[in-house]
mmCIF file of C-alpha atoms in Angstrom:
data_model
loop_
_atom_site.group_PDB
_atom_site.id
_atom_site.type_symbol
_atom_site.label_atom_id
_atom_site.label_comp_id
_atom_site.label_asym_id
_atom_site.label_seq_id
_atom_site.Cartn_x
_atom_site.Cartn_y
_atom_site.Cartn_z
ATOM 1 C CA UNK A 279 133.096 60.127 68.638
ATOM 2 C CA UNK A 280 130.554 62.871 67.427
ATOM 3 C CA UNK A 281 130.452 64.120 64.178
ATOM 4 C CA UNK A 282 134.032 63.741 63.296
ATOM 5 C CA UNK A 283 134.212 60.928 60.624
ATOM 6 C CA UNK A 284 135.847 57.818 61.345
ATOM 7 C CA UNK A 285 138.676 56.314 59.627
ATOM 8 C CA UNK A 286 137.855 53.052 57.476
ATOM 9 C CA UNK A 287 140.491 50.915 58.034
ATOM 10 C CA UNK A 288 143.058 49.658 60.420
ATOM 11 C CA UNK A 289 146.543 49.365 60.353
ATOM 12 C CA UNK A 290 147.415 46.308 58.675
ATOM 13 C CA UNK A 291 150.735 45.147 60.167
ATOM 14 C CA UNK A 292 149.312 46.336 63.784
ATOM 15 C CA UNK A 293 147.032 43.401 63.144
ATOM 16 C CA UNK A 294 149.906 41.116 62.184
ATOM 17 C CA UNK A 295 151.614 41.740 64.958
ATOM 18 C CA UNK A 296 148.990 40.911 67.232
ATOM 19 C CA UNK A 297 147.867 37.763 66.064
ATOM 20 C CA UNK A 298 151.450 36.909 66.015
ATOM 21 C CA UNK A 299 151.897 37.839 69.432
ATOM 22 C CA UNK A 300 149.281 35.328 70.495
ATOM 23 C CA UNK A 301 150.385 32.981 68.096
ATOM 24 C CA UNK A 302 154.127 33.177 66.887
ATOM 25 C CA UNK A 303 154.362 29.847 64.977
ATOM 26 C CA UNK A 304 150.915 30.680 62.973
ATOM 27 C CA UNK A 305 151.936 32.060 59.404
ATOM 28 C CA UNK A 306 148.907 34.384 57.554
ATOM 29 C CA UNK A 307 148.533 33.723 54.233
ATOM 30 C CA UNK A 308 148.782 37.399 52.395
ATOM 31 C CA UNK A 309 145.202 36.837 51.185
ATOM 32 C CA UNK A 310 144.524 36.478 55.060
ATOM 33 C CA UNK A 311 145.717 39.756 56.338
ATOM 34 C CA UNK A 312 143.936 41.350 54.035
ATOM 35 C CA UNK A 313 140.867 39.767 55.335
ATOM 36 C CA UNK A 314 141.478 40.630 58.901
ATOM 37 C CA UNK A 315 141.755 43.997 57.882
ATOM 38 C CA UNK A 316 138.367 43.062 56.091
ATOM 39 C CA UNK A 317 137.527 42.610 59.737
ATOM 40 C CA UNK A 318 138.147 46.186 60.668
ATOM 41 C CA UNK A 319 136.260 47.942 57.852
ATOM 42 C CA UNK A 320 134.177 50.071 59.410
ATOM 43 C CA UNK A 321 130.198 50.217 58.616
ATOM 44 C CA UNK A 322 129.946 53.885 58.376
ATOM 45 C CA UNK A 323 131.300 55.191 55.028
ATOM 46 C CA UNK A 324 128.409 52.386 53.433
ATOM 47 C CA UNK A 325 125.778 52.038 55.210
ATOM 48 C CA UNK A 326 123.584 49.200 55.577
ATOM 49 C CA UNK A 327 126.495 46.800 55.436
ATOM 50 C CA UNK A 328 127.390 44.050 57.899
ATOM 51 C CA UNK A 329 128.809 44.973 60.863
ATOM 52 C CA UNK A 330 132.283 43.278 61.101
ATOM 53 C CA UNK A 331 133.990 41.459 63.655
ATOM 54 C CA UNK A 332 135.664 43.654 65.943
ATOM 55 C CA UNK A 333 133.460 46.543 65.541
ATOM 56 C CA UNK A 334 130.700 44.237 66.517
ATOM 57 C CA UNK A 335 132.532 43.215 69.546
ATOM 58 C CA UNK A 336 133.326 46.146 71.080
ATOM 59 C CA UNK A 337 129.431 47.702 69.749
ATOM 60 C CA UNK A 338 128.230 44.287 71.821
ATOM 61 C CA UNK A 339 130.740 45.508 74.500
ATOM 62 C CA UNK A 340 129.335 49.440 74.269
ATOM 63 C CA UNK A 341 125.626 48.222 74.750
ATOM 64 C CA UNK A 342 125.971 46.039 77.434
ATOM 65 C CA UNK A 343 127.890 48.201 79.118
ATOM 66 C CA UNK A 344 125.064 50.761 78.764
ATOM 67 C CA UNK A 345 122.584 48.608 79.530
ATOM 68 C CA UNK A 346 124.232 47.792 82.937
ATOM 69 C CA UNK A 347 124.817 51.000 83.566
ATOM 70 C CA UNK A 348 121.172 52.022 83.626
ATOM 71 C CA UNK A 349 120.053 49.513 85.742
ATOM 72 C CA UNK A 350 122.794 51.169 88.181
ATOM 73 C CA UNK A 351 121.369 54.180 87.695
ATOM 74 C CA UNK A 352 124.677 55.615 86.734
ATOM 75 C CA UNK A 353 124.979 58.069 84.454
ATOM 76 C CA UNK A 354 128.399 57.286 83.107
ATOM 77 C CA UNK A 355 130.232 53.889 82.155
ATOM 78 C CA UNK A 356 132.541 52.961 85.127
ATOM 79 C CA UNK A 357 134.858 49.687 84.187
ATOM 80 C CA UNK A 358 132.793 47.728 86.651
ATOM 81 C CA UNK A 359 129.927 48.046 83.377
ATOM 82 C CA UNK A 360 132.555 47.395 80.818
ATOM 83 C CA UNK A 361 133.394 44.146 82.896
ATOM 84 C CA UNK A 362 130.663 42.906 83.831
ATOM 85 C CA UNK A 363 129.338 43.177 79.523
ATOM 86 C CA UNK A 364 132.641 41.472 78.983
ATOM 87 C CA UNK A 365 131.243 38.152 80.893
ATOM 88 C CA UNK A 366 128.095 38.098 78.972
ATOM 89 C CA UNK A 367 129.498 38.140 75.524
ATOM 90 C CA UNK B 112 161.457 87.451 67.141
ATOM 91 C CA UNK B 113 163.696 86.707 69.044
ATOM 92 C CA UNK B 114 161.157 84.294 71.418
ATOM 93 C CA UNK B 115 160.659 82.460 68.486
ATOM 94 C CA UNK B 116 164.040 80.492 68.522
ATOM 95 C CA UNK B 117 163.613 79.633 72.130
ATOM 96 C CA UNK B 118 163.025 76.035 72.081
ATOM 97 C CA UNK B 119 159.559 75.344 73.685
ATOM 98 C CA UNK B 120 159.064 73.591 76.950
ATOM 99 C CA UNK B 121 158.848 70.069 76.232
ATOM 100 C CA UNK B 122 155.458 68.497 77.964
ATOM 101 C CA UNK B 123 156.318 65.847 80.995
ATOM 102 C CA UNK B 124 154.798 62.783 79.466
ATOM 103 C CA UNK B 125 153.150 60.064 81.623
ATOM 104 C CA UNK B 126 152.838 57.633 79.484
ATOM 105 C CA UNK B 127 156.399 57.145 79.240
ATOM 106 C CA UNK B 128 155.848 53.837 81.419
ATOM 107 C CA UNK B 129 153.445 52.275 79.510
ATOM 108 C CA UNK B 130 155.233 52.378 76.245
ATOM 109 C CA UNK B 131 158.045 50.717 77.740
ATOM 110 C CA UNK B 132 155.379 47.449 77.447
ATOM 111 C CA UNK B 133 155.511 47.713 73.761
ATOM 112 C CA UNK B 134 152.916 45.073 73.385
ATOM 113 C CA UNK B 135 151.294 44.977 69.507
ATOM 114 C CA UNK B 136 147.760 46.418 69.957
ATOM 115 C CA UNK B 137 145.041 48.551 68.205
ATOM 116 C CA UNK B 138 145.457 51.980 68.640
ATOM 117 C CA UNK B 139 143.856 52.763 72.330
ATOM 118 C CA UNK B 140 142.736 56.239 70.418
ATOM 119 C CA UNK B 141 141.023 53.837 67.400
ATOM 120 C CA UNK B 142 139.469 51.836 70.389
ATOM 121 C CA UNK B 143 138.569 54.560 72.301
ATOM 122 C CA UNK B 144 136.882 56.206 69.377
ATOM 123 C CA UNK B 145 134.879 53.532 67.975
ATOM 124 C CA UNK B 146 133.821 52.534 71.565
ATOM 125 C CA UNK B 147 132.375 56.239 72.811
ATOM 126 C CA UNK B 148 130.795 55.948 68.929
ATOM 127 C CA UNK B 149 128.891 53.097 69.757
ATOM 128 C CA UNK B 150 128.039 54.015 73.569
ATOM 129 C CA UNK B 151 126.411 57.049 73.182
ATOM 130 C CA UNK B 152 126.981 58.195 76.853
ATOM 131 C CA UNK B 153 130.221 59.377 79.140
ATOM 132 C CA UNK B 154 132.477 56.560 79.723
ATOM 133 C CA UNK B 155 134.673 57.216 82.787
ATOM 134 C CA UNK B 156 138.338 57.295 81.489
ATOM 135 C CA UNK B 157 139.142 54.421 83.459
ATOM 136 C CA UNK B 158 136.791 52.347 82.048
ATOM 137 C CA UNK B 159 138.744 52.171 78.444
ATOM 138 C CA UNK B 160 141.473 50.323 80.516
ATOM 139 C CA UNK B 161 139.460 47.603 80.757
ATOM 140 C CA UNK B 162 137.627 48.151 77.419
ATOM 141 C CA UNK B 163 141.456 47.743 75.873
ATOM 142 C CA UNK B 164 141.521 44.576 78.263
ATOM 143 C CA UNK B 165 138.910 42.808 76.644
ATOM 144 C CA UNK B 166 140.043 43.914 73.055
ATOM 145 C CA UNK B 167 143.048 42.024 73.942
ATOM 146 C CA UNK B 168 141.089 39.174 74.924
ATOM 147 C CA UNK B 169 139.014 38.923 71.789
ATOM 148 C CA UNK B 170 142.420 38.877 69.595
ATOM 149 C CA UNK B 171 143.591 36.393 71.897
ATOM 150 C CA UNK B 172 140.594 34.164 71.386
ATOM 151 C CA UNK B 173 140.420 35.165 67.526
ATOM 152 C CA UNK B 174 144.116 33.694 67.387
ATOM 153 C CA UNK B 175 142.722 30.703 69.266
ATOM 154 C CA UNK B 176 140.720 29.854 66.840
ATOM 155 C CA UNK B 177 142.236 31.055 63.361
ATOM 156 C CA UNK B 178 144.732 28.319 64.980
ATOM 157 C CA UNK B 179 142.449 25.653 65.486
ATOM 158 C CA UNK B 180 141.048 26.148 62.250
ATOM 159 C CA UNK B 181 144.130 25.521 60.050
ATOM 160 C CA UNK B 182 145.817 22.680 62.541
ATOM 161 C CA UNK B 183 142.352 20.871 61.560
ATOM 162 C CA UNK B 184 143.426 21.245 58.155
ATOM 163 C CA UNK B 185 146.632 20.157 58.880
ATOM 164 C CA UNK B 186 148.427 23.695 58.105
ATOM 165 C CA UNK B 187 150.295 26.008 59.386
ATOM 166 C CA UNK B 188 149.389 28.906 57.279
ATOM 167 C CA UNK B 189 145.869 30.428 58.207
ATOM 168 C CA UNK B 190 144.524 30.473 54.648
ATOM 169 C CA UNK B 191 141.209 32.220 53.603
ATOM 170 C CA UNK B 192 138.869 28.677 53.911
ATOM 171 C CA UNK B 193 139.741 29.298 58.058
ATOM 172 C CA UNK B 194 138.034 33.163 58.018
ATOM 173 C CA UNK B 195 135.197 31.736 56.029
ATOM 174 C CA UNK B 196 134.648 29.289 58.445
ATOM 175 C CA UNK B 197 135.033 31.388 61.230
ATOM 176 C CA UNK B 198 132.734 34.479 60.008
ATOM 177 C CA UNK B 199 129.926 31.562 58.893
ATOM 178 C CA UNK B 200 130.125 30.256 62.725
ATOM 179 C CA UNK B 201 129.722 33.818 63.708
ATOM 180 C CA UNK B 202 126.275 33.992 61.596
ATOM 181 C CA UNK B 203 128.342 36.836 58.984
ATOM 182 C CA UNK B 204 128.452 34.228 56.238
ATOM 183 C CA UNK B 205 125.699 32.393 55.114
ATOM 184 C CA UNK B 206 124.425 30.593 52.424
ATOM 185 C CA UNK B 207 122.203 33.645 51.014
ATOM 186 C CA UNK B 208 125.439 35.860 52.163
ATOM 187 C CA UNK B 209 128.550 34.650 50.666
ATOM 188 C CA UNK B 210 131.798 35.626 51.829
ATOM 189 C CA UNK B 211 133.173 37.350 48.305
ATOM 190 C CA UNK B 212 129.778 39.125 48.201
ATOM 191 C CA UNK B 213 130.703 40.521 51.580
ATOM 192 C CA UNK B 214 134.024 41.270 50.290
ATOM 193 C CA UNK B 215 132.628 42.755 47.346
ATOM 194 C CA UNK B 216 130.255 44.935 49.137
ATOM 195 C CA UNK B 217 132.416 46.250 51.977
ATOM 196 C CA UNK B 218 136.466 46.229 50.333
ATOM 197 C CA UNK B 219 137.855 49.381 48.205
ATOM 198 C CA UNK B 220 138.424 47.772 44.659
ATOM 199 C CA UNK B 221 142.253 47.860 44.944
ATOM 200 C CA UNK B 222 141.973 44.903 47.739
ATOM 201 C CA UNK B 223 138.945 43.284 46.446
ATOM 202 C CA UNK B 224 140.667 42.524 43.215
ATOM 203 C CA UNK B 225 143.574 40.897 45.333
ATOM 204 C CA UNK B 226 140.976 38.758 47.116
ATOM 205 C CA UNK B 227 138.620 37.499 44.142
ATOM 206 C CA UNK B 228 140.642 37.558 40.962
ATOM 207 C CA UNK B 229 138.058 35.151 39.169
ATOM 208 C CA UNK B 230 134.397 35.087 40.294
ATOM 209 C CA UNK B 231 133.590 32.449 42.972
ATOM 210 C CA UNK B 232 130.632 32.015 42.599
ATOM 211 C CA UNK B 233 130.166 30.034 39.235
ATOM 212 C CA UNK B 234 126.954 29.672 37.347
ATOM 213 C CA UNK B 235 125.278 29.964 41.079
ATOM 214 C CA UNK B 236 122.455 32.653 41.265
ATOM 215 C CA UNK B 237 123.059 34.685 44.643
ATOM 216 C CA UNK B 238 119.401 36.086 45.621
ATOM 217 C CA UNK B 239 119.843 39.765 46.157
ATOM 218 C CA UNK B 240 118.559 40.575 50.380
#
């Protein structure tokens, strides 16, 4: 993280792939792919835009996580936090 | 000069093993990045293993349902209609937040034009926030 910038999209065949993986008979329209990449555009280069899908998830995933790790008292995330987040989203 | 054409030591790598997997997947840099991003505090490093386990879970159940949505429709092709659905379930898209107006907010020009080549949204006034 820190101040380096982050990159505003995602590979688009890596996300292909994947949702092949899970589902190899399921065909993605070409209009489709390029709105699951539309799920990876990050927030940061505009501002004040919706949050999208998987960046949500894993900011839902990077608060609970924090938020169980205070009430551990811990000062770093252990994957016993990251689990435990996991079950409430 | 001469120590210049000795070919460097090449690094034992590690991680040989778990490429052997070759499973599709995000980056576990990209995830690793955006998730220390959001976090804001030191993540023990084996913490992103299970971080990368749950990213795999939420493609698996974003699959799931991109599925379900077009068998409903009686397709096999996951066609735009199924996102729509899917972002308006997940409170993205609403009424006063269309899903083209996303697009148009959030995708460089070059895709947006791909995605909306006529405007949606008819003779429909979209209220502005």
């Amino acid at each position: 993280g820190g101040g380096r910038r982050m990159k505003r999209t995602a590979p688009r065949s890596i996300l292909r792939k994947i949702i092949k993986k899970h589902k190899p008979q399921l065909r993605l329209a070409a209009n489709v792919d390029l709105l699951v990449l539309f799920y990876f555009t990050f927030e940061h280069e505009c501002p004040g835009v919706v949050h999208l899908n998987f960046l949500l998830f894993l900011n839902r995933l990077a608060e609970e996580a924090r938020t169980n790790a205070f009430e551990n008292k811990s000062k770093i995330i252990k994957p016993e936090h990251v689990i435990l987040a996991a079950k409430v989203i | 000069p001469r120590s210049l054409l000795r070919p460097k030591p090449v690094p034992k790598r590690s991680g040989a093993l778990r490429r052997k997997k070759c499973e599709p997947a995000v980056a576990s840099s990209l995830i690793k990045k955006i998730f220390s991003h959001y976090v804001k505090m030191p993540v023990a490093r084996d913490s992103f293993q299970a971080i990368e386990k749950c990213s795999e879970k939420y493609f698996r159940q974003l699959s799931n349902d991109l599925e379900a949505y077009s068998s409903h429709a009686g397709r096999k092709t996951v066609e735009m209609v199924d996102l729509e659905v899917l972002m308006r379930r997940q409170g993205l898209v609403t009424d006063r937040m269309p899903l083209h107006v996303l697009i148009e907010r959030n995708l460089p020009l070059e895709y947006r034009k791909l995605l909306i080549p006529v405007a949606v949204s008819g003779n429909k006034v979209i209220p502005c926030k």
